Every structure is written in structure tokens, then in C-alpha cells.
């Protein structure tokens, strides 16, 4: 069985004390592919170090996270473009709009999101979208930029059934993580109305740990917990969930 964690910040300082142990636990839980989203230029070296340590398992994205779109965003976008020119990445991400922490940066968040979508098209890469309290704003940008070569993942999808259908309509897979195990997560109430071909698994480690670890540090081995919950929802085996969602991830990332 092969599980894929399509979104994990494994370079995060939260793992500095036991990163090797965390990775070994993931391998033992049949998680063997890890897709690593960027945050900003400060994370770049740590991402490269992680890739160097696990070159067969760790795959990097380039991007500027919307929460890090600040006054220096043009410099940060230039850094993203320099990275994309210099070497191969699997996606542009995580990018998008976040209105939970700071609504005052909406205008420049939109600029950064659109610019990075255009970079993804230029380099023929998928995008990985961060969306928090911003579905309308995200969909507005996707509508402007929609095309056959725009595709990717709606990371940490927590919207409604209608928003899920809309996201899928823009060639996006839905990234399903720990929220699916929460009592108030809500997506578990309608997920079985969506074909599993539209789903990928993720942890968003070290954030959003699934039940029974909710509130603690998340890690990639918990992808297995999420897979088990999906198996319950769809009434299929965990092995089938692993195969289908890993195949779905290969459709997005190209390998």
C-alpha cells in the first residue's frame, strides 16, 4: 500500500527535534510520497535540505503563501520566479487568499495570486490553493484565469458541497485532511456525493492534526488516519483509498 501526503510543511521548526523519527513513522504507516509547499523565501533553504535528505520521497513546490504577502511581496514574487527558472518544482504553491488573519492585504494578495497562477501556466505546473474565508475571492480570480492549462489542488478543502463542485469545475482536486475527522468539520456529511476521483489526501503537518490527535502537532504518518476515515465515508477499503488518491495525486503532479 502506498499513501501520499500531498501537503506537509515537514521543514518546519516544529520537527527539528525529531524529524528523522517523524519520517520513519510515516514510512511505517505506508506514506512514501511527500509534497512540500513553500511559504516564503525564508523557508527555501530548509526545503532544499529536506529534499537532499529524502530525494526519493520529498517533492518541492515554489510559491508565496498569502499570509506572507506583505509590503515586500514584489521581492518575494521575484524570488519565486528565480526559483522556477533555476530548477524543477512539482507545483506553484501554496498560493491563494487568506482573509482570516488580515483583510487589509486583500488587494496585494489578489495580485500575488494572479501573478503566481500565470507563473504556473508559464512553467506548465499545477497550483496548490490556500483558501481561508475567501472562497468568493478565490473563485473570482480563478474565473479570470481559467483555461485548460490551469489545474491543481484546493488544499485543506473545508467548503460546502456547492463550493466543492465549483472548485472541481476549475480543474481542481480537493485536498482532504484532518478536518474530515472533526465533529464540526461538516465535509464528511456530503463527501460521498463527490466522486473519489476528485480527492487527494494531505495532513498540512504540523497543523490540523486529525482526531484523536486534534490540538497536537500533526505529522505525515497521520495520513493513514485520514485514509481510514475516507474509507468509512465511501464504504471501500483503506487499500482502495490509498491507490485511488495516490493515482489522483499522480494526475496532478505528473508522476
C-alpha atoms as a PDB file:
ATOM      1  CA  UNK A   1       0.000   0.000   0.000  1.00  0.00           C
ATOM      2  CA  UNK A   2       1.246   3.473  -0.871  1.00  0.00           C
ATOM      3  CA  UNK A   3      -0.186   6.618   0.698  1.00  0.00           C
ATOM      4  CA  UNK A   4       0.624  10.136  -0.492  1.00  0.00           C
ATOM      5  CA  UNK A   5       0.683  13.240   1.701  1.00  0.00           C
ATOM      6  CA  UNK A   6       0.079  15.996  -0.840  1.00  0.00           C
ATOM      7  CA  UNK A   7       0.652  18.874   1.597  1.00  0.00           C
ATOM      8  CA  UNK A   8       3.067  18.875   4.531  1.00  0.00           C
ATOM      9  CA  UNK A   9       5.416  21.534   5.927  1.00  0.00           C
ATOM     10  CA  UNK A  10       7.997  18.969   7.019  1.00  0.00           C
ATOM     11  CA  UNK A  11      10.812  21.540   7.008  1.00  0.00           C
ATOM     12  CA  UNK A  12       9.006  23.392   9.825  1.00  0.00           C
ATOM     13  CA  UNK A  13      10.957  24.028  13.036  1.00  0.00           C
ATOM     14  CA  UNK A  14       8.273  22.023  14.880  1.00  0.00           C
ATOM     15  CA  UNK A  15      10.053  18.916  13.529  1.00  0.00           C
ATOM     16  CA  UNK A  16      13.630  19.993  14.286  1.00  0.00           C
ATOM     17  CA  UNK A  17      13.885  17.792  17.377  1.00  0.00           C
ATOM     18  CA  UNK A  18      12.691  14.526  15.774  1.00  0.00           C
ATOM     19  CA  UNK A  19      12.421  14.897  12.004  1.00  0.00           C
ATOM     20  CA  UNK A  20      14.082  11.538  11.285  1.00  0.00           C
ATOM     21  CA  UNK A  21      11.763   9.748  13.714  1.00  0.00           C
ATOM     22  CA  UNK A  22       8.736  11.502  12.209  1.00  0.00           C
ATOM     23  CA  UNK A  23       9.753  10.404   8.705  1.00  0.00           C
ATOM     24  CA  UNK A  24      10.323   6.814   9.825  1.00  0.00           C
ATOM     25  CA  UNK A  25       6.863   6.716  11.426  1.00  0.00           C
ATOM     26  CA  UNK A  26       5.417   7.919   8.124  1.00  0.00           C
ATOM     27  CA  UNK A  27       7.247   5.217   6.167  1.00  0.00           C
ATOM     28  CA  UNK A  28       5.996   2.590   8.622  1.00  0.00           C
ATOM     29  CA  UNK A  29       2.444   3.874   8.026  1.00  0.00           C
ATOM     30  CA  UNK A  30       2.910   3.329   4.249  1.00  0.00           C
ATOM     31  CA  UNK A  31       3.275   7.050   3.490  1.00  0.00           C
ATOM     32  CA  UNK A  32       6.062   7.300   0.934  1.00  0.00           C
ATOM     33  CA  UNK A  33       5.409  10.464  -1.108  1.00  0.00           C
ATOM     34  CA  UNK A  34       5.506  13.913   0.483  1.00  0.00           C
ATOM     35  CA  UNK A  35       4.669  17.118  -1.388  1.00  0.00           C
ATOM     36  CA  UNK A  36       6.110  20.175   0.303  1.00  0.00           C
ATOM     37  CA  UNK A  37       4.526  23.638  -0.093  1.00  0.00           C
ATOM     38  CA  UNK A  38       6.539  26.831   0.106  1.00  0.00           C
ATOM     39  CA  UNK A  39       5.779  29.734   2.459  1.00  0.00           C
ATOM     40  CA  UNK A  40       8.259  32.486   1.580  1.00  0.00           C
ATOM     41  CA  UNK A  41      11.965  32.927   0.835  1.00  0.00           C
ATOM     42  CA  UNK A  42      12.935  32.276   4.469  1.00  0.00           C
ATOM     43  CA  UNK A  43      11.835  28.647   4.088  1.00  0.00           C
ATOM     44  CA  UNK A  44      13.700  27.927   0.846  1.00  0.00           C
ATOM     45  CA  UNK A  45      16.942  26.558   2.283  1.00  0.00           C
ATOM     46  CA  UNK A  46      15.166  24.340   4.814  1.00  0.00           C
ATOM     47  CA  UNK A  47      13.079  22.890   1.961  1.00  0.00           C
ATOM     48  CA  UNK A  48      16.200  22.157  -0.086  1.00  0.00           C
ATOM     49  CA  UNK A  49      17.837  20.497   2.933  1.00  0.00           C
ATOM     50  CA  UNK A  50      14.792  18.253   3.422  1.00  0.00           C
ATOM     51  CA  UNK A  51      14.785  17.274  -0.260  1.00  0.00           C
ATOM     52  CA  UNK A  52      18.511  16.464  -0.110  1.00  0.00           C
ATOM     53  CA  UNK A  53      17.906  14.167   2.861  1.00  0.00           C
ATOM     54  CA  UNK A  54      14.963  12.303   1.258  1.00  0.00           C
ATOM     55  CA  UNK A  55      15.381  12.735  -2.521  1.00  0.00           C
ATOM     56  CA  UNK A  56      13.251   9.699  -3.426  1.00  0.00           C
ATOM     57  CA  UNK A  57      10.308  10.766  -1.286  1.00  0.00           C
ATOM     58  CA  UNK A  58      10.185  14.568  -0.949  1.00  0.00           C
ATOM     59  CA  UNK A  59       8.978  16.829  -3.770  1.00  0.00           C
ATOM     60  CA  UNK A  60       9.055  20.612  -3.569  1.00  0.00           C
ATOM     61  CA  UNK A  61       6.728  23.421  -4.609  1.00  0.00           C
ATOM     62  CA  UNK A  62       7.660  27.071  -5.133  1.00  0.00           C
ATOM     63  CA  UNK A  63       5.365  29.888  -4.078  1.00  0.00           C
ATOM     64  CA  UNK A  64       4.428  32.725  -1.762  1.00  0.00           C
ATOM     65  CA  UNK A  65       1.808  31.873   0.877  1.00  0.00           C
ATOM     66  CA  UNK A  66      -0.956  34.519   1.084  1.00  0.00           C
ATOM     67  CA  UNK A  67      -0.322  35.127   4.805  1.00  0.00           C
ATOM     68  CA  UNK A  68       3.213  36.189   3.859  1.00  0.00           C
ATOM     69  CA  UNK A  69       2.117  38.698   1.226  1.00  0.00           C
ATOM     70  CA  UNK A  70       3.421  41.882   2.865  1.00  0.00           C
ATOM     71  CA  UNK A  71       4.982  45.180   1.777  1.00  0.00           C
ATOM     72  CA  UNK A  72       7.908  43.285   0.219  1.00  0.00           C
ATOM     73  CA  UNK A  73       5.664  40.991  -1.835  1.00  0.00           C
ATOM     74  CA  UNK A  74       7.236  42.037  -5.150  1.00  0.00           C
ATOM     75  CA  UNK A  75      10.666  40.918  -3.899  1.00  0.00           C
ATOM     76  CA  UNK A  76       9.152  37.644  -2.722  1.00  0.00           C
ATOM     77  CA  UNK A  77       7.443  37.053  -6.083  1.00  0.00           C
ATOM     78  CA  UNK A  78      10.763  37.726  -7.810  1.00  0.00           C
ATOM     79  CA  UNK A  79      12.319  35.066  -5.567  1.00  0.00           C
ATOM     80  CA  UNK A  80       9.597  32.577  -6.588  1.00  0.00           C
ATOM     81  CA  UNK A  81      10.284  33.290 -10.255  1.00  0.00           C
ATOM     82  CA  UNK A  82      14.042  32.929  -9.768  1.00  0.00           C
ATOM     83  CA  UNK A  83      13.478  29.530  -8.147  1.00  0.00           C
ATOM     84  CA  UNK A  84      11.244  28.369 -11.008  1.00  0.00           C
ATOM     85  CA  UNK A  85      13.838  29.466 -13.560  1.00  0.00           C
ATOM     86  CA  UNK A  86      16.676  27.752 -11.728  1.00  0.00           C
ATOM     87  CA  UNK A  87      15.357  24.228 -11.192  1.00  0.00           C
ATOM     88  CA  UNK A  88      12.420  21.852 -11.362  1.00  0.00           C
ATOM     89  CA  UNK A  89       9.451  22.052  -8.980  1.00  0.00           C
ATOM     90  CA  UNK A  90       6.266  19.967  -8.876  1.00  0.00           C
ATOM     91  CA  UNK A  91       3.807  22.846  -8.386  1.00  0.00           C
ATOM     92  CA  UNK A  92       3.352  26.518  -7.598  1.00  0.00           C
ATOM     93  CA  UNK A  93       2.082  26.613  -4.047  1.00  0.00           C
ATOM     94  CA  UNK A  94       0.835  27.259  -1.657  1.00  0.00           C
ATOM     95  CA  UNK A  95      -0.806  30.336  -3.096  1.00  0.00           C
ATOM     96  CA  UNK A  96      -4.209  31.943  -2.724  1.00  0.00           C
ATOM     97  CA  UNK A  97      -6.090  34.324  -0.436  1.00  0.00           C
ATOM     98  CA  UNK A  98      -6.460  34.306   3.346  1.00  0.00           C
ATOM     99  CA  UNK A  99      -8.930  36.734   4.936  1.00  0.00           C
ATOM    100  CA  UNK A 100      -8.884  35.156   8.383  1.00  0.00           C
ATOM    101  CA  UNK A 101      -5.736  36.870   9.635  1.00  0.00           C
ATOM    102  CA  UNK A 102      -5.566  40.114   7.659  1.00  0.00           C
ATOM    103  CA  UNK A 103      -8.210  41.566   5.355  1.00  0.00           C
ATOM    104  CA  UNK A 104      -6.173  44.736   4.779  1.00  0.00           C
ATOM    105  CA  UNK A 105      -3.822  42.958   2.352  1.00  0.00           C
ATOM    106  CA  UNK A 106      -6.590  41.625   0.075  1.00  0.00           C
ATOM    107  CA  UNK A 107      -5.608  43.807  -2.877  1.00  0.00           C
ATOM    108  CA  UNK A 108      -1.977  42.671  -2.907  1.00  0.00           C
ATOM    109  CA  UNK A 109      -2.962  39.082  -2.088  1.00  0.00           C
ATOM    110  CA  UNK A 110      -5.038  39.075  -5.290  1.00  0.00           C
ATOM    111  CA  UNK A 111      -2.114  40.487  -7.278  1.00  0.00           C
ATOM    112  CA  UNK A 112       0.239  37.834  -5.869  1.00  0.00           C
ATOM    113  CA  UNK A 113      -2.266  35.038  -6.501  1.00  0.00           C
ATOM    114  CA  UNK A 114      -2.875  36.032 -10.110  1.00  0.00           C
ATOM    115  CA  UNK A 115       0.825  36.511 -10.792  1.00  0.00           C
ATOM    116  CA  UNK A 116       1.654  33.057  -9.447  1.00  0.00           C
ATOM    117  CA  UNK A 117      -1.151  31.435 -11.438  1.00  0.00           C
ATOM    118  CA  UNK A 118       0.421  32.981 -14.528  1.00  0.00           C
ATOM    119  CA  UNK A 119       3.821  31.624 -13.491  1.00  0.00           C
ATOM    120  CA  UNK A 120       2.282  28.164 -13.138  1.00  0.00           C
ATOM    121  CA  UNK A 121       0.913  28.395 -16.664  1.00  0.00           C
ATOM    122  CA  UNK A 122       4.275  29.619 -17.967  1.00  0.00           C
ATOM    123  CA  UNK A 123       6.098  26.661 -16.404  1.00  0.00           C
ATOM    124  CA  UNK A 124       3.250  24.207 -17.101  1.00  0.00           C
ATOM    125  CA  UNK A 125       2.760  23.384 -13.418  1.00  0.00           C
ATOM    126  CA  UNK A 126      -0.287  22.795 -11.224  1.00  0.00           C
ATOM    127  CA  UNK A 127      -1.213  25.241  -8.466  1.00  0.00           C
ATOM    128  CA  UNK A 128      -1.954  24.435  -4.829  1.00  0.00           C
ATOM    129  CA  UNK A 129      -4.505  26.847  -3.387  1.00  0.00           C
ATOM    130  CA  UNK A 130      -4.746  28.145   0.175  1.00  0.00           C
ATOM    131  CA  UNK A 131      -8.287  29.390   0.818  1.00  0.00           C
ATOM    132  CA  UNK A 132      -9.412  30.678   4.200  1.00  0.00           C
ATOM    133  CA  UNK A 133     -12.629  32.677   4.498  1.00  0.00           C
ATOM    134  CA  UNK A 134     -12.081  33.658   0.864  1.00  0.00           C
ATOM    135  CA  UNK A 135     -13.997  31.304  -1.451  1.00  0.00           C
ATOM    136  CA  UNK A 136     -15.695  34.149  -3.336  1.00  0.00           C
ATOM    137  CA  UNK A 137     -12.424  35.998  -3.847  1.00  0.00           C
ATOM    138  CA  UNK A 138     -10.593  32.827  -4.926  1.00  0.00           C
ATOM    139  CA  UNK A 139     -13.322  31.885  -7.397  1.00  0.00           C
ATOM    140  CA  UNK A 140     -13.282  35.409  -8.817  1.00  0.00           C
ATOM    141  CA  UNK A 141      -9.567  35.092  -9.643  1.00  0.00           C
ATOM    142  CA  UNK A 142      -9.963  31.528 -10.975  1.00  0.00           C
ATOM    143  CA  UNK A 143     -12.776  32.692 -13.251  1.00  0.00           C
ATOM    144  CA  UNK A 144     -10.495  35.379 -14.682  1.00  0.00           C
ATOM    145  CA  UNK A 145      -7.620  32.945 -15.159  1.00  0.00           C
ATOM    146  CA  UNK A 146      -9.493  29.754 -16.105  1.00  0.00           C
ATOM    147  CA  UNK A 147      -8.074  27.780 -19.022  1.00  0.00           C
ATOM    148  CA  UNK A 148      -7.245  24.218 -19.992  1.00  0.00           C
ATOM    149  CA  UNK A 149      -3.754  24.620 -18.546  1.00  0.00           C
ATOM    150  CA  UNK A 150      -4.977  25.796 -15.131  1.00  0.00           C
ATOM    151  CA  UNK A 151      -5.325  22.879 -12.705  1.00  0.00           C
ATOM    152  CA  UNK A 152      -4.233  21.752  -9.274  1.00  0.00           C
ATOM    153  CA  UNK A 153      -5.441  21.206  -5.709  1.00  0.00           C
ATOM    154  CA  UNK A 154      -7.736  23.130  -3.381  1.00  0.00           C
ATOM    155  CA  UNK A 155      -5.620  22.491  -0.275  1.00  0.00           C
ATOM    156  CA  UNK A 156      -7.417  21.810   3.028  1.00  0.00           C
ATOM    157  CA  UNK A 157     -10.854  21.960   1.456  1.00  0.00           C
ATOM    158  CA  UNK A 158     -13.443  22.930   4.091  1.00  0.00           C
ATOM    159  CA  UNK A 159     -16.216  24.428   1.961  1.00  0.00           C
ATOM    160  CA  UNK A 160     -19.754  23.388   1.123  1.00  0.00           C
ATOM    161  CA  UNK A 161     -20.916  20.810  -1.412  1.00  0.00           C
ATOM    162  CA  UNK A 162     -21.654  23.626  -3.872  1.00  0.00           C
ATOM    163  CA  UNK A 163     -18.180  25.130  -3.372  1.00  0.00           C
ATOM    164  CA  UNK A 164     -16.655  21.691  -3.866  1.00  0.00           C
ATOM    165  CA  UNK A 165     -18.453  21.312  -7.195  1.00  0.00           C
ATOM    166  CA  UNK A 166     -17.318  24.776  -8.236  1.00  0.00           C
ATOM    167  CA  UNK A 167     -13.692  24.027  -7.331  1.00  0.00           C
ATOM    168  CA  UNK A 168     -13.801  20.763  -9.287  1.00  0.00           C
ATOM    169  CA  UNK A 169     -15.201  22.747 -12.222  1.00  0.00           C
ATOM    170  CA  UNK A 170     -11.941  24.732 -12.284  1.00  0.00           C
ATOM    171  CA  UNK A 171      -9.896  21.508 -12.711  1.00  0.00           C
ATOM    172  CA  UNK A 172      -9.053  21.304  -9.023  1.00  0.00           C
ATOM    173  CA  UNK A 173      -8.769  18.230  -6.841  1.00  0.00           C
ATOM    174  CA  UNK A 174      -9.915  18.613  -3.233  1.00  0.00           C
ATOM    175  CA  UNK A 175      -7.208  18.213  -0.596  1.00  0.00           C
ATOM    176  CA  UNK A 176      -8.771  16.322   2.319  1.00  0.00           C
ATOM    177  CA  UNK A 177      -7.022  16.412   5.680  1.00  0.00           C
ATOM    178  CA  UNK A 178      -7.656  16.211   9.399  1.00  0.00           C
ATOM    179  CA  UNK A 179     -10.792  18.373   9.268  1.00  0.00           C
ATOM    180  CA  UNK A 180     -12.691  15.394   7.816  1.00  0.00           C
ATOM    181  CA  UNK A 181     -12.342  13.699  11.221  1.00  0.00           C
ATOM    182  CA  UNK A 182     -13.646  16.679  13.242  1.00  0.00           C
ATOM    183  CA  UNK A 183     -17.175  16.510  14.694  1.00  0.00           C
ATOM    184  CA  UNK A 184     -17.850  20.022  13.379  1.00  0.00           C
ATOM    185  CA  UNK A 185     -15.858  19.567  10.173  1.00  0.00           C
ATOM    186  CA  UNK A 186     -19.052  19.199   8.077  1.00  0.00           C
ATOM    187  CA  UNK A 187     -17.357  17.992   4.870  1.00  0.00           C
ATOM    188  CA  UNK A 188     -17.859  14.372   5.975  1.00  0.00           C
ATOM    189  CA  UNK A 189     -21.634  14.926   5.617  1.00  0.00           C
ATOM    190  CA  UNK A 190     -21.511  15.373   1.827  1.00  0.00           C
ATOM    191  CA  UNK A 191     -18.162  13.980   0.698  1.00  0.00           C
ATOM    192  CA  UNK A 192     -19.676  10.692  -0.505  1.00  0.00           C
ATOM    193  CA  UNK A 193     -21.708  12.698  -3.040  1.00  0.00           C
ATOM    194  CA  UNK A 194     -18.406  13.617  -4.736  1.00  0.00           C
ATOM    195  CA  UNK A 195     -16.606  11.029  -6.828  1.00  0.00           C
ATOM    196  CA  UNK A 196     -13.428   9.924  -5.046  1.00  0.00           C
ATOM    197  CA  UNK A 197     -11.522  10.576  -8.279  1.00  0.00           C
ATOM    198  CA  UNK A 198     -11.573  14.253  -7.232  1.00  0.00           C
ATOM    199  CA  UNK A 199      -9.828  13.740  -3.872  1.00  0.00           C
ATOM    200  CA  UNK A 200      -6.250  13.712  -2.661  1.00  0.00           C
ATOM    201  CA  UNK A 201      -5.051  13.186   0.911  1.00  0.00           C
ATOM    202  CA  UNK A 202      -2.986  15.635   2.924  1.00  0.00           C
ATOM    203  CA  UNK A 203      -2.007  16.409   6.505  1.00  0.00           C
ATOM    204  CA  UNK A 204      -0.866  20.069   6.418  1.00  0.00           C
ATOM    205  CA  UNK A 205       1.649  18.983   9.055  1.00  0.00           C
ATOM    206  CA  UNK A 206       2.413  20.301  11.619  1.00  0.00           C
ATOM    207  CA  UNK A 207      -1.085  21.856  11.612  1.00  0.00           C
ATOM    208  CA  UNK A 208      -4.647  20.452  11.779  1.00  0.00           C
ATOM    209  CA  UNK A 209      -3.959  17.034  13.276  1.00  0.00           C
ATOM    210  CA  UNK A 210      -6.847  14.577  12.894  1.00  0.00           C
ATOM    211  CA  UNK A 211      -8.817  13.074  15.762  1.00  0.00           C
ATOM    212  CA  UNK A 212      -7.596  11.545  18.117  1.00  0.00           C
ATOM    213  CA  UNK A 213      -4.566  13.894  17.925  1.00  0.00           C
ATOM    214  CA  UNK A 214      -6.540  17.101  17.404  1.00  0.00           C
ATOM    215  CA  UNK A 215      -4.828  20.097  19.010  1.00  0.00           C
ATOM    216  CA  UNK A 216      -1.407  18.410  18.971  1.00  0.00           C
ATOM    217  CA  UNK A 217       1.359  18.519  16.383  1.00  0.00           C
ATOM    218  CA  UNK A 218       0.353  16.860  13.137  1.00  0.00           C
ATOM    219  CA  UNK A 219       2.676  14.574  11.178  1.00  0.00           C
ATOM    220  CA  UNK A 220       2.615  12.702   7.897  1.00  0.00           C
ATOM    221  CA  UNK A 221       2.030   9.261   9.430  1.00  0.00           C
ATOM    222  CA  UNK A 222      -1.482  10.512  10.238  1.00  0.00           C
ATOM    223  CA  UNK A 223      -2.301  10.371   6.531  1.00  0.00           C
ATOM    224  CA  UNK A 224      -3.312   6.800   7.380  1.00  0.00           C
ATOM    225  CA  UNK A 225      -5.962   8.095   9.824  1.00  0.00           C
ATOM    226  CA  UNK A 226      -7.420  10.337   7.137  1.00  0.00           C
ATOM    227  CA  UNK A 227      -7.404   7.452   4.649  1.00  0.00           C
ATOM    228  CA  UNK A 228      -9.288   5.308   7.156  1.00  0.00           C
ATOM    229  CA  UNK A 229     -11.956   7.994   7.590  1.00  0.00           C
ATOM    230  CA  UNK A 230     -12.329   8.309   3.797  1.00  0.00           C
ATOM    231  CA  UNK A 231     -12.684   4.521   3.571  1.00  0.00           C
ATOM    232  CA  UNK A 232     -15.548   4.704   6.095  1.00  0.00           C
ATOM    233  CA  UNK A 233     -17.264   7.515   4.193  1.00  0.00           C
ATOM    234  CA  UNK A 234     -17.056   5.752   0.820  1.00  0.00           C
ATOM    235  CA  UNK A 235     -17.507   2.234   2.218  1.00  0.00           C
ATOM    236  CA  UNK A 236     -14.404   0.894   0.496  1.00  0.00           C
ATOM    237  CA  UNK A 237     -11.118  -0.500   1.813  1.00  0.00           C
ATOM    238  CA  UNK A 238      -8.217   1.650   3.004  1.00  0.00           C
ATOM    239  CA  UNK A 239      -6.111  -0.029   0.319  1.00  0.00           C
ATOM    240  CA  UNK A 240      -8.508   1.219  -2.351  1.00  0.00           C
ATOM    241  CA  UNK A 241      -8.428   4.730  -0.881  1.00  0.00           C
ATOM    242  CA  UNK A 242      -4.624   4.657  -0.913  1.00  0.00           C
ATOM    243  CA  UNK A 243      -4.434   3.533  -4.526  1.00  0.00           C
ATOM    244  CA  UNK A 244      -7.100   5.916  -5.846  1.00  0.00           C
ATOM    245  CA  UNK A 245      -5.861   9.012  -4.013  1.00  0.00           C
ATOM    246  CA  UNK A 246      -2.231   8.307  -4.866  1.00  0.00           C
ATOM    247  CA  UNK A 247      -3.226   7.876  -8.526  1.00  0.00           C
ATOM    248  CA  UNK A 248      -5.123  11.171  -8.264  1.00  0.00           C
ATOM    249  CA  UNK A 249      -2.000  12.873  -6.923  1.00  0.00           C
ATOM    250  CA  UNK A 250      -0.007  11.496  -9.861  1.00  0.00           C
ATOM    251  CA  UNK A 251      -2.551  13.084 -12.241  1.00  0.00           C
ATOM    252  CA  UNK A 252      -1.904  16.461 -10.622  1.00  0.00           C
ATOM    253  CA  UNK A 253       1.849  16.332 -10.145  1.00  0.00           C
ATOM    254  CA  UNK A 254       2.652  14.338 -13.265  1.00  0.00           C
ATOM    255  CA  UNK A 255       4.445  11.356 -11.726  1.00  0.00           C
END
